[in-house]
Structure formats: C-alpha cells, structure tokens
Coordinates of C-alpha atoms in Angstrom, one line a residue:
X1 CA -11.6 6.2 -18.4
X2 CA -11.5 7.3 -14.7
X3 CA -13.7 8.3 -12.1
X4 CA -15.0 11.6 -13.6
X5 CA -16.1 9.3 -17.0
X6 CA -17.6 6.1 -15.9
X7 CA -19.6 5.4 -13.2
X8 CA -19.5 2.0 -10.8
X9 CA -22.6 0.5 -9.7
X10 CA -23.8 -2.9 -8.7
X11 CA -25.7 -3.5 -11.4
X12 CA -22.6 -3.0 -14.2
X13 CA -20.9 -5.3 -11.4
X14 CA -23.1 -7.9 -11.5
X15 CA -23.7 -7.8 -15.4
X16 CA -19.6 -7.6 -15.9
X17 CA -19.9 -10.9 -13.4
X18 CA -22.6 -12.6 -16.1
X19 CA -20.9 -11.7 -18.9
X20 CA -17.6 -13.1 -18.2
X21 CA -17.9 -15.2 -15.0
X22 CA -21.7 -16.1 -14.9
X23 CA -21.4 -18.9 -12.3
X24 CA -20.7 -15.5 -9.8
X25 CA -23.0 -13.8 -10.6
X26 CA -25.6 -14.3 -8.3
X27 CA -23.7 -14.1 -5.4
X28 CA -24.6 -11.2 -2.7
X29 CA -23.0 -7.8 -4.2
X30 CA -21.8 -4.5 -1.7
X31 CA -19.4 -1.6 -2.1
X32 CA -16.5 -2.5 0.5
X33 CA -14.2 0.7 -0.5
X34 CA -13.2 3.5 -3.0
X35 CA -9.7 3.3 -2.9
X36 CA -7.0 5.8 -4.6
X37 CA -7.0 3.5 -8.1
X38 CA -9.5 0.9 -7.6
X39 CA -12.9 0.3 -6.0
X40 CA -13.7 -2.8 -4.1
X41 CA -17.1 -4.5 -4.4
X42 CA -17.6 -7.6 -2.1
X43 CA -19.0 -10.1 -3.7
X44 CA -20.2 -13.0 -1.0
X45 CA -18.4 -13.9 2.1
X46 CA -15.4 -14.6 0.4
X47 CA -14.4 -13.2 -2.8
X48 CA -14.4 -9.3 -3.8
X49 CA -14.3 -7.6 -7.0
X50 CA -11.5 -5.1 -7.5
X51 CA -12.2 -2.2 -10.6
X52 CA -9.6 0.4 -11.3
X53 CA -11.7 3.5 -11.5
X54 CA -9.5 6.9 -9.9
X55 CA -6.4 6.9 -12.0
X56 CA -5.3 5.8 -15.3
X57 CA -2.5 3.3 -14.3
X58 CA -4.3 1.2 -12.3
X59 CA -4.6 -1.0 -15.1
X60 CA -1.7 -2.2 -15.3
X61 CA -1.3 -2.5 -11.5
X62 CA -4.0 -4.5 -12.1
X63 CA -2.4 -7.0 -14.4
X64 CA 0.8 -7.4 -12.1
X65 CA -1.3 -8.5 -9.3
X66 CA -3.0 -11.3 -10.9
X67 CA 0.3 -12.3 -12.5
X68 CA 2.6 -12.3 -9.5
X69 CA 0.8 -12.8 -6.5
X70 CA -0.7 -15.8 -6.5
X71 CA 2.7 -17.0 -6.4
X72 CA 3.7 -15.3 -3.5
X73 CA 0.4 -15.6 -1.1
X74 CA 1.2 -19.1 0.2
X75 CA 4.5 -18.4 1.8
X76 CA 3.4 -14.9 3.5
X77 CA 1.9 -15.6 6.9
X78 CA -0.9 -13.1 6.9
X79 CA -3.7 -13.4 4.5
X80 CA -3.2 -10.9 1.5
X81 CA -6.1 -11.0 -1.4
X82 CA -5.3 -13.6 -4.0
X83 CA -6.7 -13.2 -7.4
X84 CA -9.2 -15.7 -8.5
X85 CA -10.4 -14.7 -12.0
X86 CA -9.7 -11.9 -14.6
X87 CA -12.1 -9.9 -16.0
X88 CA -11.0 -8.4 -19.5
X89 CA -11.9 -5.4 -21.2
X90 CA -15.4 -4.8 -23.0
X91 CA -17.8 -2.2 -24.2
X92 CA -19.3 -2.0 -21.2
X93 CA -16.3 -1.8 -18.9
X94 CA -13.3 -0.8 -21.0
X95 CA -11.0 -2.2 -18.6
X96 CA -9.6 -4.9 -17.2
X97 CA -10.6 -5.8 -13.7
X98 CA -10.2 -8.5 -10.9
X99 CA -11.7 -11.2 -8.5
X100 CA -9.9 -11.9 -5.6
X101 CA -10.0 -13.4 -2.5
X102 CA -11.9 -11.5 0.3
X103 CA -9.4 -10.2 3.4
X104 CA -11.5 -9.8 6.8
X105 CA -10.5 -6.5 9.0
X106 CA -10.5 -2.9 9.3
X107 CA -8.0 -0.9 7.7
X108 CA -5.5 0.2 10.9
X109 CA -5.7 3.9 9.5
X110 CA -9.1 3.4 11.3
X111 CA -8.5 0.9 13.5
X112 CA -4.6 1.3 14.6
X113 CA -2.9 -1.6 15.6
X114 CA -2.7 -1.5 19.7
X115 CA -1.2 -4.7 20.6
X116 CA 2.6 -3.6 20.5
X117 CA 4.5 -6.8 20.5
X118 CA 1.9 -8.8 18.5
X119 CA 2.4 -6.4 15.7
X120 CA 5.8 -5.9 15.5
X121 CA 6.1 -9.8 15.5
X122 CA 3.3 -10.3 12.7
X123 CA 4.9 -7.5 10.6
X124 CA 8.5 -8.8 11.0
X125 CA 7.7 -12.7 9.9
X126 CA 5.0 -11.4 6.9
X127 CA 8.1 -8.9 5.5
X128 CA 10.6 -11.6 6.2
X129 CA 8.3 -14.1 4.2
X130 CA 7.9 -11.8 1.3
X131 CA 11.7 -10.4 1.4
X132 CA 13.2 -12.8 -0.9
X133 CA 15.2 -12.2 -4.0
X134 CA 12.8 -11.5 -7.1
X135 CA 13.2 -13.5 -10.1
X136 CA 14.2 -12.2 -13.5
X137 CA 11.5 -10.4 -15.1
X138 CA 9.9 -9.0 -12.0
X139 CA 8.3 -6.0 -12.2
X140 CA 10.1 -2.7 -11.0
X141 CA 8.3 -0.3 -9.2
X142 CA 6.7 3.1 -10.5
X143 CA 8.6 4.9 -7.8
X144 CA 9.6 2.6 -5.0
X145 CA 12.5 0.5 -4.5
X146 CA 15.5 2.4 -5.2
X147 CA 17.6 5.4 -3.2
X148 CA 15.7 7.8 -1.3
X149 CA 18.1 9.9 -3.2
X150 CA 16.3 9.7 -6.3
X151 CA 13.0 10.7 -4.8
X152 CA 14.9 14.2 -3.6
X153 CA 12.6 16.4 -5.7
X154 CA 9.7 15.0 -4.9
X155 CA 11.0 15.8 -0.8
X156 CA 11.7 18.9 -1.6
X157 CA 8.1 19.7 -3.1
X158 CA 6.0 17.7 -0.7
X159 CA 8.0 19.2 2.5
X160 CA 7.3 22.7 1.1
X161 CA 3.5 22.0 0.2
X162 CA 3.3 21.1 4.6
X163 CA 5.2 23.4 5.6
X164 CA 3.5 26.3 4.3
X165 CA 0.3 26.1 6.0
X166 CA 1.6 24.9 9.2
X167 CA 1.1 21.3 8.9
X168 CA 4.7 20.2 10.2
X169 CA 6.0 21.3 13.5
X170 CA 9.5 21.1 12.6
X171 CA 10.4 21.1 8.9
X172 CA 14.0 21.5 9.7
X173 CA 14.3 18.2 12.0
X174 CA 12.3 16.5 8.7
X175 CA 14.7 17.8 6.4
X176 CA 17.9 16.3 8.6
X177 CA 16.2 13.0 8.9
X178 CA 16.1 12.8 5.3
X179 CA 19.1 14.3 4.3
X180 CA 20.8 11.2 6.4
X181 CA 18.5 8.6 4.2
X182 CA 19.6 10.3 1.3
X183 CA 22.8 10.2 2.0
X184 CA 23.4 6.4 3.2
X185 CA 24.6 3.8 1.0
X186 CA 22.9 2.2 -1.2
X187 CA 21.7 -1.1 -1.0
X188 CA 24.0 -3.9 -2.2
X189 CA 21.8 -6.7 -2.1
X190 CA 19.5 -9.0 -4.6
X191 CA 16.5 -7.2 -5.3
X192 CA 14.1 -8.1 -3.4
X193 CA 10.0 -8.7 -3.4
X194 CA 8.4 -5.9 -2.0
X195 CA 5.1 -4.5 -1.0
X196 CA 5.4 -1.2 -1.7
X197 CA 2.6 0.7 -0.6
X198 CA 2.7 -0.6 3.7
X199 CA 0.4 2.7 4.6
X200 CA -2.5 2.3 7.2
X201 CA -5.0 1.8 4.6
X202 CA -3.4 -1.3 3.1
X203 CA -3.1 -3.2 6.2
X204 CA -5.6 -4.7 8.0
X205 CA -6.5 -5.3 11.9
X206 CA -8.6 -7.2 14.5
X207 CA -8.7 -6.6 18.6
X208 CA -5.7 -4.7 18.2
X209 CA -3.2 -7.1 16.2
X210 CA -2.4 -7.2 12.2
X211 CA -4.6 -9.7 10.5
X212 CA -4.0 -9.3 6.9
X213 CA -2.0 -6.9 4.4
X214 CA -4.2 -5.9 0.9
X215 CA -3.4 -3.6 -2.1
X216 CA -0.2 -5.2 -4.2
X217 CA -0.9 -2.8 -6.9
X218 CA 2.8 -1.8 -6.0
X219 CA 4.4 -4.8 -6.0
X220 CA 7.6 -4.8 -7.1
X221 CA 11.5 -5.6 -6.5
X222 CA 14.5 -3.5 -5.1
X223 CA 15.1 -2.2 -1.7
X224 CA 13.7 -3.6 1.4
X225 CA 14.0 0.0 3.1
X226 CA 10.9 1.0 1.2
X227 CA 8.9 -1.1 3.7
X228 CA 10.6 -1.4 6.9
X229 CA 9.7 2.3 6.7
X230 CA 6.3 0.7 7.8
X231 CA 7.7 -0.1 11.3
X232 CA 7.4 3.7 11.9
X233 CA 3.8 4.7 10.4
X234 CA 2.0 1.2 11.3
X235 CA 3.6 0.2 14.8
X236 CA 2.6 1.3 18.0
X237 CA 4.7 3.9 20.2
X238 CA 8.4 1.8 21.5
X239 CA 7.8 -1.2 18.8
X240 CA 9.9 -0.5 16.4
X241 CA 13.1 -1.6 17.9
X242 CA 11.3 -5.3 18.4
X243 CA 10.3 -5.1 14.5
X244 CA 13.9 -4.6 13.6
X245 CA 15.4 -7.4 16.3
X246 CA 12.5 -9.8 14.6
X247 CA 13.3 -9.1 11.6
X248 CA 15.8 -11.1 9.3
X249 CA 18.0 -10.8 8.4
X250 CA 18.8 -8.3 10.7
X251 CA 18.8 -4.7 8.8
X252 CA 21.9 -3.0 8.7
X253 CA 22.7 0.7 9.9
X254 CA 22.4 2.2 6.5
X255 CA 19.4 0.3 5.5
X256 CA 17.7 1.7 8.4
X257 CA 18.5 5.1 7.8
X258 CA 17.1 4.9 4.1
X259 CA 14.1 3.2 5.8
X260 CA 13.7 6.2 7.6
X261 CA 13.7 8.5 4.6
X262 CA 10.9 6.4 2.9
X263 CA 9.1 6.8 6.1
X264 CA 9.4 10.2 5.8
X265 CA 8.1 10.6 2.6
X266 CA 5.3 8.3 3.3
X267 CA 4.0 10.2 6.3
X268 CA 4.4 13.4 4.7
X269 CA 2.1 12.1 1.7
X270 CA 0.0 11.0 4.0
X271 CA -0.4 14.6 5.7
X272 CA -1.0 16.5 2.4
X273 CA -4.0 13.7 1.1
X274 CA -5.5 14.1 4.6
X275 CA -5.2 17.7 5.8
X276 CA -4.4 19.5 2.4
X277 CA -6.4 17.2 -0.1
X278 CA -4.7 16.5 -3.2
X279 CA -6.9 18.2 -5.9
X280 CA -10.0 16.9 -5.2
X281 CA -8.4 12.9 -6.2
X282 CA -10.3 10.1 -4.5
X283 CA -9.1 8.0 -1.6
X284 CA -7.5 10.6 0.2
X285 CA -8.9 10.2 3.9
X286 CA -8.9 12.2 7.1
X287 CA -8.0 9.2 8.7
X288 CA -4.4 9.3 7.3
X289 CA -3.6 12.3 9.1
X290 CA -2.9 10.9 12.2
X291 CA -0.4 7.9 11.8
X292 CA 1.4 10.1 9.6
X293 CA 1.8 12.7 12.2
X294 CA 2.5 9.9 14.7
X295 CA 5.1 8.8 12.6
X296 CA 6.5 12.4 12.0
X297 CA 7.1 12.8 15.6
X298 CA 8.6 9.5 16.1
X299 CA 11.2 10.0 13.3
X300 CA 12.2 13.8 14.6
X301 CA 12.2 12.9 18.0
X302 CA 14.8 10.1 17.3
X303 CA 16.8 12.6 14.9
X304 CA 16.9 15.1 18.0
X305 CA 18.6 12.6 20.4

C-alpha cells in the first residue's frame, strides 16, 4: 500500500504502538514530517515513529536501517536516529515500520547551515567516522555508490526535463561538469559505508551549525564520492575547500571530480521535485529549490575557471 491506499493518523499510530509495543503507547503523539517514503510521527521528547507510506520500497529501506545502523551510530559524531523497536506487519498496518530515536533540528533545506567553518568541520569528522570499509554482506545501494558513469541516462533525462522550461542557466557548463565525473576513474578502494541520500532535508541544523544527519533509508557501501558531493549542496559559499582539507583521508583528484558529478545529479533532482514537481509524488518541497540552485552555480562557476 502507499499513500493513495492507506491513510496515517494518530490514532492507527497509537493503536499500532498498543498492539505491538504497549508500554509506548501512551506517550504524547505528533506528525513531525511527510517525507518522500516515510512519515515521521514523534512520539514524546525522545523517540519518533517512522511509517513508509509514499513509495513501495520503503519497506525494505526500512528493514536495513534497523539492521545496520545501530551498529554504526556510536562512532559517528553527530546524532543520527537509532532504531529502538520494530514494528511488524498486521492487518491493520500491512507493513513493517520503526521506532527510533528522536533527532532535534530543522532540516537545513529550511534552515541552511550559515556558520561556514563549523560545518565544513562537523561534516568532514561525521563522513570520516562513517567512511570505513563495509563488511561482507552489506547492503548495496539502489542507485548510489558506483560510477557517475552508470547514472548517464538518468543525466541525460533529468538535464533535458530542466532545461526545457528554463530552469538551468547554463545546461552546457552542467553537461561539461559531468562529462568530467563521468569520465574519471573509478574508484579503487574498499567499499565503503555511505549515507547516500546527504540532501538538505536529511540533515539537520541549529544557530547556524550541523547538529544531526537523519534518513539512512539509503545506506549502503561503494564510493565515497556519492557524498562528498554534499560539500557542494549543504555547505555554505568558499567552504568546500575546508571540507576537503578536513577530510581523511584526503580525496584524491579523480574522486573529486566524480563527487562533482553526483553533486550534479543531486542538485538537479532537487530542481525538478521543487520547481517542476515530480507527478504529483510526496515530499517534493519548494524549499529544495534553492540549495540546488546554489549548488548549480557553484559547480559551473568552478567548471568556467
């Protein structure tokens, strides 16, 4: 079931909470956010209550969470959402859901981070915490993790799509920035934990600095270019440069450049789902317009030089 076939309320919250964890039930219950897979109630000051609802493989993005990341949370330095309990499937809620921790802060696609040097620091030591090889079995991501060269299509099509109503200045300085990712080696390394999703929306700020990083539905091994690309779309203007000296080790020239081309493709998803909606789907936000943009420029202007 998603979003069109099964409504979310409080009360089937709270009655999935006494059904299958009954000493939570009575705890205070809110909506905290409709996300692009999964809606977030809060549930007291300190847990929340995750729900896939928008899209039909949220389930299992689900199920890797709770597996994998309670393992990882200790050793990252900013707080990240740990899950708590598992709720399984019933005939009131045929599918599987999540309590996790609760993450304080506003998302920076609202609330962008300001304090330049602060968050290039925080997002260097949490990606260097969480940058280490993957074990065997670890999941592999839908889409993320592997050449920019593979997603070349999927360029191709989402370029067009913001390009035709006017939403990118430049298409042509887009297109060389990418054809450069796509072109760099590949990386030699282990594969490596990653993110997977670093967008505005899944990172989290207070008074101008990062204070947490949420949403691990993409969690996954491979690349760590897929998220230094967040050093262009989360950072403030002239912070990159101290992301990538913080960062270790040190990435080399050609894993920047394919950071670059995930970059790319991240801000211009972020363009279409805000300023040409992407049929109607849930969790698709105004607000992702303008770090996308921002990030646009900073990648074309740099490709100019």
């Amino acid at each position: 079931m998603t979003h069109t076939e099964l409504e979310i309320t409080a009360e089937l919250v709270r009655e999935l909470l006494r059904d299958q964890h009954p000493d939570l039930a009575d705890r205070p219950l809110g909506l905290g956010a409709r996300g692009w897979d999964n809606q977030l109630w809060r549930l007291g000051d300190d847990l929340a209550v995750r729900l896939p609802w928008a899209t039909r493989t949220a389930d299992a993005l689900l199920r890797k969470e709770y597996a994998w990341l309670p393992a990882l949370a200790p050793h990252l330095p900013l707080p990240v959402p740990v899950p708590q309990r598992f709720g399984e499937p019933s005939g009131r809620f045929p599918r599987p859901w999540i309590v996790t921790t609760w993450v304080p802060g506003t998302p920076a696609d609202r609330a962008p981070a300001t304090r330049a040097a602060d968050a290039a620091d925080s997002l260097a030591a949490f990606l260097t915490a969480l940058h280490r090889p993957a074990p065997t079995g670890a999941p592999v991501g839908r889409d993320r993790g592997g050449p920019p060269a593979d997603r070349a299509e999927q360029f191709a099509k989402m370029l067009a799509s913001a390009t035709e109503p006017g939403l990118v200045p430049d298409p042509g300085a887009v297109r060389a920035v990418w054809e450069d990712a796509a072109a760099a080696p590949d990386w030699a390394g282990p594969a490596l934990w990653l993110h997977g999703d670093l967008h505005p929306a899944n990172v989290l700020t207070a008074d101008g600095a990062l204070c947490g990083v949420i949403d691990f539905g993409d969690l996954c091994a491979g690349d760590p270019a897929c998220d230094l690309a967040a050093a262009w779309i989360l950072l403030p203007d002239g912070a990159a440069d101290r992301f990538h000296d913080a960062y270790q080790p040190a990435p080399d020239a050609a894993t920047l450049r394919r950071a670059r081309g995930w970059a790319v493709l991240r801000a211009l998803a972020g363009i279409l789902i805000a300023d040409a909606g992407v049929h109607g789907r849930p969790g698709g936000k105004p607000t992702w317009g303008p770090p996308a943009r921002t990030a646009l420029r900073r990648l074309t202007a740099a490709a100019r030089r």
